XYZ file of C-alpha atoms in Angstrom:
622
model
C 0.000 0.000 0.000
C 2.880 2.364 0.788
C 4.653 1.604 -2.493
C 1.663 1.734 -4.825
C -0.439 4.322 -3.007
C -3.938 5.232 -4.156
C -3.571 3.297 -7.431
C -3.874 0.003 -5.530
C -7.284 -1.650 -5.883
C -8.311 -3.591 -2.771
C -10.975 -6.324 -2.862
C -12.082 -9.336 -0.839
C -13.801 -12.561 -1.869
C -16.772 -11.619 0.309
C -17.562 -8.564 -1.856
C -20.332 -9.110 -4.367
C -18.401 -7.261 -7.091
C -14.953 -8.731 -6.478
C -14.742 -10.532 -9.827
C -15.647 -7.442 -11.862
C -12.919 -5.477 -10.061
C -10.401 -8.224 -10.842
C -11.391 -8.133 -14.514
C -11.140 -4.331 -14.600
C -7.631 -4.401 -13.105
C -6.518 -7.040 -15.629
C -7.818 -4.971 -18.548
C -6.343 -1.687 -17.311
C -3.012 -3.109 -16.132
C -3.691 -2.096 -12.558
C -2.352 -3.415 -9.303
C -4.798 -5.471 -7.254
C -4.648 -6.568 -3.607
C -6.930 -9.467 -2.708
C -7.293 -9.380 1.081
C -8.287 -11.975 3.689
C -7.572 -14.985 1.484
C -8.315 -18.303 3.174
C -6.569 -21.628 2.788
C -8.498 -22.227 -0.459
C -8.339 -19.829 -3.411
C -11.327 -19.559 -5.746
C -10.774 -21.733 -8.822
C -11.907 -18.881 -11.068
C -8.494 -17.256 -10.470
C -6.612 -20.322 -11.720
C -5.928 -18.843 -15.219
C -4.572 -15.667 -13.605
C -2.291 -17.519 -11.201
C -1.039 -19.897 -13.906
C -0.595 -16.972 -16.356
C -2.678 -18.748 -18.999
C -2.387 -15.825 -21.425
C -3.286 -16.303 -25.094
C -1.652 -14.123 -27.759
C -3.852 -12.648 -30.494
C -1.976 -11.018 -33.306
C 1.297 -9.244 -32.701
C 0.483 -7.292 -29.553
C -2.950 -8.317 -28.275
C -3.209 -10.707 -25.323
C -6.308 -12.232 -23.725
C -7.093 -14.436 -20.758
C -10.199 -16.516 -20.000
C -11.877 -15.786 -16.653
C -15.238 -17.218 -15.694
C -15.820 -18.530 -19.218
C -15.246 -15.123 -20.835
C -12.285 -13.775 -22.777
C -10.781 -10.638 -21.238
C -8.079 -8.338 -22.637
C -4.880 -8.796 -20.654
C -2.486 -5.935 -19.911
C 1.052 -7.207 -19.098
C 1.389 -4.457 -16.471
C -1.263 -6.141 -14.308
C 0.000 -7.229 -10.873
C -1.851 -9.354 -8.308
C -1.119 -9.529 -4.577
C -2.818 -12.061 -2.302
C -2.858 -11.430 1.448
C -3.909 -13.872 4.170
C -4.340 -13.316 7.892
C -4.052 -17.029 8.614
C -1.059 -17.631 10.902
C 0.126 -20.741 9.078
C -1.829 -21.341 5.847
C -1.291 -24.464 3.753
C -1.820 -24.129 0.010
C -1.831 -26.725 -2.732
C 1.578 -27.399 -4.326
C 0.496 -25.824 -7.621
C -0.490 -22.603 -5.823
C 2.898 -22.511 -4.107
C 4.605 -22.997 -7.474
C 2.564 -20.311 -9.234
C 2.957 -17.620 -6.564
C 5.877 -16.073 -4.733
C 5.032 -16.751 -1.085
C 6.434 -14.351 1.503
C 5.967 -15.210 5.173
C 5.776 -12.111 7.362
C 5.207 -14.090 10.568
C 7.757 -12.998 13.154
C 10.314 -15.589 14.268
C 11.054 -16.408 17.888
C 14.534 -14.892 17.685
C 13.304 -11.811 15.843
C 10.511 -11.204 18.336
C 12.917 -11.661 21.232
C 15.150 -8.911 19.812
C 12.140 -6.631 19.293
C 10.911 -7.150 22.847
C 14.434 -6.593 24.176
C 14.498 -3.202 22.447
C 11.050 -2.350 23.878
C 11.988 -3.336 27.426
C 15.318 -1.498 27.342
C 13.603 1.558 25.871
C 11.295 1.626 28.911
C 13.820 0.642 31.563
C 16.944 2.351 30.198
C 15.834 4.731 27.432
C 19.281 6.313 27.181
C 20.798 2.910 26.322
C 18.340 2.273 23.528
C 18.849 5.778 22.139
C 22.614 5.229 22.122
C 22.087 1.877 20.434
C 19.925 3.362 17.673
C 22.350 6.256 17.193
C 25.277 3.842 16.881
C 23.419 1.775 14.298
C 22.688 4.942 12.313
C 26.306 6.113 12.488
C 27.674 2.715 11.495
C 25.418 2.693 8.450
C 26.682 6.173 7.553
C 30.289 4.980 7.925
C 29.640 2.061 5.592
C 28.013 4.323 3.006
C 30.914 6.797 3.225
C 33.514 4.042 2.744
C 31.617 2.682 -0.252
C 31.442 6.171 -1.753
C 35.187 6.668 -1.228
C 35.908 3.366 -2.951
C 33.682 4.312 -5.887
C 35.337 7.732 -6.199
C 38.786 6.144 -6.078
C 37.941 3.636 -8.799
C 36.422 6.389 -10.930
C 39.574 8.522 -10.647
C 41.845 5.571 -11.465
C 39.803 4.509 -14.466
C 39.781 8.075 -15.838
C 43.544 8.647 -15.364
C 46.026 8.353 -18.252
C 48.245 5.313 -17.530
C 51.278 6.974 -19.124
C 51.156 10.005 -16.806
C 49.540 8.495 -13.721
C 52.675 8.957 -11.589
C 52.819 12.660 -12.463
C 49.101 13.260 -11.867
C 49.300 15.341 -8.681
C 45.508 15.873 -8.262
C 45.075 12.107 -8.441
C 47.867 11.453 -5.940
C 46.508 14.085 -3.540
C 43.042 12.597 -3.934
C 44.389 9.144 -3.136
C 46.150 10.438 -0.026
C 43.013 12.240 1.102
C 40.937 9.116 0.509
C 43.434 7.017 2.455
C 43.414 9.477 5.359
C 39.610 9.707 5.406
C 39.337 5.926 5.251
C 41.704 5.565 8.218
C 39.714 8.118 10.230
C 36.454 6.334 9.473
C 37.968 2.952 10.327
C 39.040 4.348 13.702
C 35.548 5.730 14.287
C 34.086 2.344 13.355
C 36.414 0.634 15.853
C 35.358 3.029 18.627
C 31.698 2.559 17.695
C 32.065 -1.229 17.848
C 33.635 -1.039 21.301
C 30.862 1.282 22.487
C 28.240 -1.022 20.992
C 29.705 -3.994 22.854
C 29.414 -2.100 26.148
C 25.830 -1.097 25.363
C 24.931 -4.643 24.337
C 26.375 -5.940 27.594
C 24.003 -3.673 29.523
C 21.063 -4.550 27.259
C 21.684 -8.275 27.641
C 20.766 -8.025 31.311
C 17.157 -7.841 30.102
C 17.530 -10.783 27.708
C 15.631 -13.146 30.037
C 12.682 -10.727 30.046
C 12.657 -10.621 26.245
C 12.880 -14.420 26.077
C 9.938 -14.702 28.479
C 7.810 -12.391 26.357
C 8.662 -14.115 23.071
C 7.961 -17.532 24.591
C 4.541 -16.394 25.843
C 3.536 -14.973 22.463
C 4.399 -18.181 20.636
C 2.395 -20.156 23.197
C -0.766 -18.067 22.862
C -0.789 -17.963 19.050
C -1.070 -21.766 19.075
C -4.432 -21.563 20.869
C -6.251 -20.967 17.569
C -5.624 -24.656 16.832
C -8.026 -25.452 19.678
C -10.654 -22.828 18.847
C -10.870 -20.327 15.984
C -11.996 -17.562 18.352
C -8.640 -17.596 20.175
C -6.810 -15.150 17.894
C -4.187 -12.731 19.239
C -2.211 -10.077 17.378
C 1.297 -8.904 18.148
C 0.023 -5.337 18.622
C -2.408 -6.457 21.334
C 0.296 -8.542 22.965
C 2.677 -5.577 23.071
C 0.038 -3.399 24.767
C -0.294 -5.869 27.617
C 3.477 -6.328 27.706
C 3.896 -2.628 28.479
C 1.129 -2.877 31.070
C 3.022 -5.712 32.765
C 6.252 -3.690 32.771
C 4.457 -0.790 34.467
C 2.964 -3.101 37.113
C 6.217 -4.891 37.971
C 7.785 -4.216 41.364
C 10.542 -1.615 41.289
C 14.027 -2.539 42.500
C 17.523 -1.092 42.212
C 18.961 -4.611 42.089
C 19.068 -5.759 38.467
C 18.449 -9.444 39.242
C 15.422 -8.629 41.395
C 14.057 -6.220 38.789
C 14.320 -8.706 35.913
C 12.749 -11.404 38.087
C 9.872 -9.045 38.924
C 9.445 -8.210 35.240
C 9.280 -11.898 34.319
C 6.669 -12.617 36.992
C 4.570 -9.609 36.024
C 4.681 -10.319 32.285
C 3.787 -13.965 32.785
C 0.817 -13.185 35.048
C -0.576 -10.224 33.083
C -0.409 -12.028 29.737
C -1.822 -15.211 31.260
C -4.775 -13.385 32.842
C -5.507 -11.476 29.614
C -5.678 -14.701 27.601
C -7.246 -16.897 30.277
C -10.286 -14.616 30.617
C -11.193 -15.299 27.002
C -10.982 -19.104 27.183
C -13.733 -21.605 27.819
C -13.349 -23.532 31.069
C -12.558 -26.750 29.196
C -9.556 -25.071 27.565
C -8.024 -23.287 30.557
C -6.139 -26.350 31.820
C -4.798 -26.891 28.300
C -3.456 -23.337 28.170
C -1.898 -23.585 31.622
C -0.350 -26.932 30.656
C 1.079 -25.473 27.440
C 2.747 -22.707 29.417
C 4.056 -25.062 32.095
C 5.368 -27.637 29.637
C 7.106 -24.904 27.662
C 8.885 -23.651 30.777
C 9.588 -27.281 31.705
C 11.279 -27.955 28.351
C 13.358 -24.767 28.734
C 14.681 -25.981 32.089
C 12.995 -23.217 34.090
C 11.179 -25.519 36.537
C 12.630 -27.365 39.556
C 12.260 -30.823 37.989
C 14.635 -32.048 35.313
C 13.084 -32.305 31.862
C 13.320 -35.744 30.247
C 12.197 -35.815 26.574
C 11.370 -39.538 26.758
C 9.122 -39.051 29.779
C 7.398 -36.082 28.167
C 6.832 -37.972 24.912
C 5.300 -40.872 26.847
C 2.900 -38.538 28.652
C 1.796 -36.913 25.399
C 1.422 -40.072 23.313
C 0.458 -42.742 25.838
C 1.861 -45.628 23.767
C 0.574 -49.193 24.202
C 2.162 -52.620 23.774
C -0.716 -54.906 22.855
C 1.068 -58.192 22.091
C 1.217 -59.313 25.740
C -1.208 -61.048 28.107
C -2.558 -59.363 31.221
C -1.771 -61.588 34.253
C -3.828 -59.412 36.653
C -6.864 -58.940 34.441
C -9.247 -59.643 37.349
C -8.755 -56.067 38.572
C -6.637 -54.233 35.960
C -8.044 -53.431 32.484
C -6.045 -54.724 29.536
C -5.409 -51.241 28.146
C -3.794 -50.233 31.458
C -1.488 -53.266 31.371
C -0.575 -52.541 27.750
C 0.465 -49.049 28.838
C 2.548 -50.436 31.715
C 4.442 -52.643 29.250
C 5.585 -49.518 27.408
C 6.249 -47.686 30.684
C 8.814 -50.278 31.803
C 10.879 -49.433 28.715
C 11.645 -46.044 30.292
C 14.670 -45.565 32.507
C 13.807 -46.069 36.161
C 10.541 -47.969 35.565
C 12.033 -51.351 34.625
C 10.648 -53.153 37.714
C 7.215 -51.520 37.798
C 5.290 -54.319 36.041
C 6.975 -57.018 38.149
C 6.163 -55.121 41.346
C 2.515 -54.879 40.292
C 2.200 -58.523 39.266
C 4.245 -60.419 41.852
C 5.484 -58.357 44.790
C 2.506 -56.232 45.865
C -0.543 -56.855 43.664
C -3.046 -56.237 46.481
C -1.468 -52.936 47.470
C -1.429 -51.786 43.853
C -5.051 -52.883 43.522
C -6.005 -50.780 46.544
C -4.190 -47.791 45.067
C -5.822 -48.378 41.681
C -9.300 -48.383 43.278
C -8.763 -45.108 45.140
C -11.231 -42.320 44.338
C -8.312 -39.897 43.931
C -5.143 -41.986 43.482
C -3.122 -38.881 42.571
C -3.402 -37.832 46.222
C -2.186 -41.207 47.556
C 1.330 -42.591 47.569
C 2.186 -45.557 45.375
C 3.175 -48.858 47.070
C 6.711 -50.055 47.739
C 9.610 -47.867 46.729
C 7.415 -46.074 44.186
C 6.287 -43.730 46.936
C 9.410 -41.766 46.026
C 7.449 -40.377 43.065
C 5.691 -38.067 45.534
C 8.995 -36.474 46.526
C 10.012 -33.102 45.046
C 11.811 -33.573 41.749
C 9.962 -36.780 40.802
C 6.306 -35.764 40.733
C 6.216 -35.593 36.924
C 7.030 -39.303 36.803
C 3.909 -40.049 38.827
C 1.892 -38.548 35.984
C 3.269 -41.302 33.733
C 1.905 -43.962 36.094
C -1.484 -42.255 36.207
C -1.408 -41.971 32.401
C -1.272 -45.754 32.233
C -3.419 -46.879 35.161
C -5.924 -44.079 35.808
C -6.176 -41.782 32.783
C -9.548 -40.583 34.106
C -7.662 -38.720 36.865
C -5.114 -37.068 34.586
C -6.823 -33.662 34.499
C -6.917 -33.443 38.286
C -3.371 -34.792 38.648
C -2.016 -32.421 36.011
C -3.655 -29.471 37.755
C -2.111 -30.501 41.083
C 1.303 -30.888 39.449
C 1.084 -27.395 37.909
C 0.079 -25.870 41.258
C 3.174 -27.346 42.902
C 5.711 -27.077 40.076
C 4.972 -23.795 38.308
C 6.173 -20.746 40.279
C 3.035 -19.264 41.866
C 1.210 -22.112 40.169
C -1.832 -21.813 42.412
C -2.364 -18.226 41.213
C -2.397 -19.450 37.620
C -4.669 -22.440 38.182
C -7.132 -20.418 40.281
C -6.881 -17.249 38.169
C -10.050 -15.135 38.636
C -11.675 -18.133 40.323
C -13.212 -16.036 43.090
C -14.017 -12.979 40.948
C -17.486 -12.196 39.675
C -18.007 -11.662 35.965
C -18.826 -8.012 36.647
C -15.455 -7.444 38.335
C -13.673 -9.240 35.472
C -15.521 -7.053 32.964
C -14.655 -3.929 34.962
C -10.950 -4.827 34.989
C -10.978 -5.670 31.287
C -12.730 -2.398 30.492
C -9.717 -0.535 31.889
C -7.612 -2.195 29.170
C -10.047 -1.327 26.380
C -9.827 1.760 24.182
C -11.951 3.400 21.536
C -10.292 1.113 18.955
C -10.208 -2.036 21.109
C -13.602 -3.773 21.269
C -14.592 -6.184 24.020
C -15.808 -9.452 22.487
C -17.913 -11.851 24.561
C -17.567 -15.459 23.406
C -20.940 -16.924 24.299
C -21.751 -20.247 25.918
C -25.043 -21.819 27.020
C -26.961 -19.459 29.284
C -24.425 -16.626 29.045
C -25.859 -13.120 28.641
C -23.328 -10.327 29.205
C -25.778 -7.502 28.406
C -26.838 -6.980 32.030
C -23.232 -6.642 33.203
C -22.397 -4.231 30.356
C -25.384 -2.055 31.198
C -24.552 -2.145 34.918
C -20.987 -1.062 34.125
C -22.304 1.693 31.878
C -24.587 3.041 34.584
C -21.616 3.120 36.939
C -19.141 4.794 34.557
C -21.049 7.003 32.103
C -24.571 7.288 33.477
C -25.804 4.961 30.746
C -29.114 5.785 29.073
C -30.561 3.509 26.410
C -30.744 5.106 22.942
C -29.011 8.209 24.301
C -25.406 7.220 24.956
C -25.878 3.442 24.719
C -27.159 1.476 21.738
C -27.944 -2.246 21.912
C -28.521 -3.972 18.566
C -29.383 -7.663 18.222
C -27.915 -8.546 14.831
C -30.162 -10.164 12.272
C -31.738 -9.491 8.910
C -31.927 -5.764 8.213
C -29.995 -4.741 11.315
C -26.714 -4.143 9.502
C -27.766 -0.650 8.397
C -28.904 0.217 11.930
C -25.645 -1.095 13.398
C -23.516 0.962 11.008
C -25.478 4.109 11.803
C -25.086 3.584 15.553
C -21.373 2.871 15.151
C -20.892 6.130 13.259
C -22.849 7.987 15.933
C -20.876 6.378 18.752
C -17.581 7.033 16.978
C -18.457 10.712 16.688
C -20.132 11.366 20.064
C -18.434 8.799 22.321
C -21.364 6.422 22.880
C -21.294 2.736 23.793
C -22.497 0.304 21.110
C -23.433 -3.304 21.886
C -23.698 -5.637 18.871
C -25.163 -8.993 19.859
C -24.760 -12.289 17.959
C -22.538 -10.991 15.169
C -21.874 -14.608 14.164
C -25.319 -14.584 12.503
C -24.021 -12.165 9.850
C -20.574 -13.424 8.775
C -20.535 -11.453 5.503
C -21.402 -8.220 7.261
C -18.567 -8.872 9.741
C -16.164 -8.089 6.893
C -17.731 -4.639 6.636
C -17.570 -4.299 10.425
C -13.835 -4.999 10.333
C -13.345 -2.291 7.698
C -15.424 0.135 9.748
C -13.300 -0.495 12.835
C -10.150 -0.037 10.732
C -11.407 3.322 9.476
C -12.269 4.398 13.034
C -8.749 3.509 14.165
C -7.235 5.521 11.306
C -9.440 8.577 11.931
C -9.313 8.505 15.719
C -12.544 7.975 17.658
C -14.036 9.866 20.579
C -12.200 8.796 23.742
C -15.337 7.392 25.423
C -16.449 5.421 22.351
C -16.649 1.690 23.098
C -17.769 -1.308 21.053
C -19.020 -4.500 22.701
C -19.507 -7.623 20.594
C -21.053 -10.977 21.432
C -20.861 -14.121 19.324
C -21.055 -17.865 19.464
C -17.834 -19.596 18.385
C -17.779 -19.319 14.596
C -15.163 -19.472 11.857
C -17.153 -16.831 9.995
C -15.903 -14.059 12.275
C -12.871 -12.349 10.680
C -9.519 -12.897 12.337
C -8.917 -9.143 12.294
C -11.869 -8.485 14.626
C -10.832 -11.242 17.010
C -7.179 -10.179 17.108
C -7.932 -6.580 18.037
C -10.587 -7.469 20.653
C -10.310 -8.213 24.351
C -12.071 -11.567 24.590
C -14.152 -12.655 27.583
C -16.133 -15.775 28.417
C -18.713 -16.201 31.156
C -18.832 -19.827 32.230
C -19.051 -21.377 35.691
C -15.568 -22.438 36.851
C -14.749 -26.107 37.365
C -15.004 -27.517 40.870
C -17.406 -27.103 43.768
C -15.126 -24.764 45.728
C -14.474 -22.545 42.696
C -18.192 -22.279 41.956
C -18.919 -21.500 45.601
C -16.350 -18.680 45.532
C -17.740 -17.319 42.274
C -21.273 -17.383 43.714
C -20.200 -15.483 46.833
C -18.437 -12.908 44.658
C -21.824 -11.906 43.233
C -22.754 -10.360 46.574
C -21.264 -7.147 47.868
C -18.968 -7.871 50.811
C -20.099 -4.858 52.846
C -23.742 -5.656 52.201
C -23.211 -9.267 53.273
C -21.516 -8.282 56.532
C -24.440 -6.039 57.489
C -26.937 -8.921 57.338
C -27.956 -10.824 60.442
C -26.807 -14.390 61.053
C -29.928 -16.025 59.604
C -29.685 -14.141 56.317
C -25.972 -14.985 56.066
C -26.806 -18.659 56.571
C -29.503 -18.488 53.892
C -27.118 -16.820 51.430
C -24.471 -19.451 52.100
C -27.042 -22.196 51.581
C -28.152 -20.659 48.291
C -24.558 -20.308 47.063
C -23.767 -23.893 48.073
C -26.909 -25.176 46.350
C -26.087 -23.170 43.212
C -22.552 -24.611 43.142
C -23.946 -28.138 43.562
C -26.356 -27.659 40.662
C -23.511 -26.496 38.435
C -21.257 -29.396 39.425
C -24.055 -31.900 38.861
C -24.016 -31.007 35.165
C -20.664 -32.749 34.657
C -22.436 -36.109 35.086
C -24.356 -35.557 31.867
C -27.615 -37.520 31.571
C -27.024 -39.009 35.032
C -27.275 -35.524 36.527
C -30.096 -34.019 34.452
C -32.184 -35.109 31.499
C -30.831 -32.051 29.644
C -28.003 -29.542 30.063
C -29.604 -26.798 32.138
C -27.708 -23.474 31.921
C -27.742 -22.361 35.551
C -26.567 -18.751 35.443
C -25.791 -15.994 37.905
C -29.257 -14.623 37.192
C -30.807 -17.777 38.659
C -28.865 -17.268 41.879
C -29.911 -13.636 42.095
């Protein structure tokens, strides 16, 4: 866009007139940008991509598109742009196009974050660094210019009189002297740069932490399309974490505080937008990544980790204790004994203590009990990961609970991560997230059964802006014919600083493309400071990645576990108001919260709990 300017035609497949614009650009020799391309490219573009041009006469060229012959101008250029993080195209597409991957690398991002952190912590260092880079580039350009001038003078000189050519000799001496001076300046600059780099490297661990976190969160879209995160959004929360970190004059303490703050702030930002069933996965991804980098107390063993992930089986053996142990568990044990340190495990189970292993196997929560014989050592610090391998074989139904317990103990401040926002009400979470929003950063509610964020949004609006429906707050339920209304309210809110709530945008996937463009134009123009956009949608691949990446995502689901649900229920009541009640009312409130938590937990039993999945919400408790 910067190179071509206003002459660049921009279209998307979702536009009704996209093909006519492509044809027009081909005929006029224009430059065309096709945005938001998916993993599949419309077959109608195949002749264009394969350059299937037919010559007519001496100078005329045509190409067939959509069954019609179109004049082809050789000046025509086509650019395809995709927002997919890792698209896979057919081999013929890869051969026909020049593919450029603009995805940042881990090393590149680490260097970028290092520059950002140093610029905040030690701005003078980063300024010196940038100035040195600029000067070194100038030195290189000057040396190249001197070399070119020298070669020009030598090539123009008369070979027969070159020794008597005083201007040439003086020029050579001057060039030599200038070159020596520049070389000395380059040497000094290199020494200075080394000193600056030494100071900057003290923040390398912080940069590595940030880069690691970003590459963890961008993998979440594999689990759910709605989990999209842009680098710009990540950087905003990175700076927030730097500001929140504890101050210290000791460099080691400061970098440690920065690492803790960045990890927690980024985790909380992402975790609030995940469904409950995916939160353990995210926490595990983070923990396993730190584990593989050697940043946890236990030693990382690739063979152990591979076993936990794959759960291999050896099925060509008989199960000698089949009266109490399922065959699939025994098959897993036969692969487990191939790992170092587990060679005697099967023999211990079969011959030396079968009854004790049976008792352990039949425990309601075996992850909380010690294994028989010498295997109780797996509960000692430094060996707890190995106990997960045993549970993977014998009691895979308890893996989620065991993995959560392991993270709580192993990950620094692991309990804070596993119980993140567990005792906070949705209103308090929304209030905190609102502080991170801006006029160009929407808040997107990813809906689940029974979730209705409208009441919380309106309550927040009454608290912050004196919300009045259809005055400074506009709530539109998207559906047929509502796109025009929504655009009008967005323009009004953008101009006057109103709040706009767009519900169920997943019902209008084509219009979402227009919504993304509208938000882009607002960001370019600059909106009223109090303008806010709230979106709600069911999980859908029809929602553009651009909207999801720029949004702060929130979910509103009951947490997992009776205690967590009880805490969340209590958080719905004002603490001061609760304390003012008499003892009987307090007892009634506790009973209601406990009953509500029980009803939510009962749902995990499926048809054994209820004949259908009832969406017990906070509104029911109120």
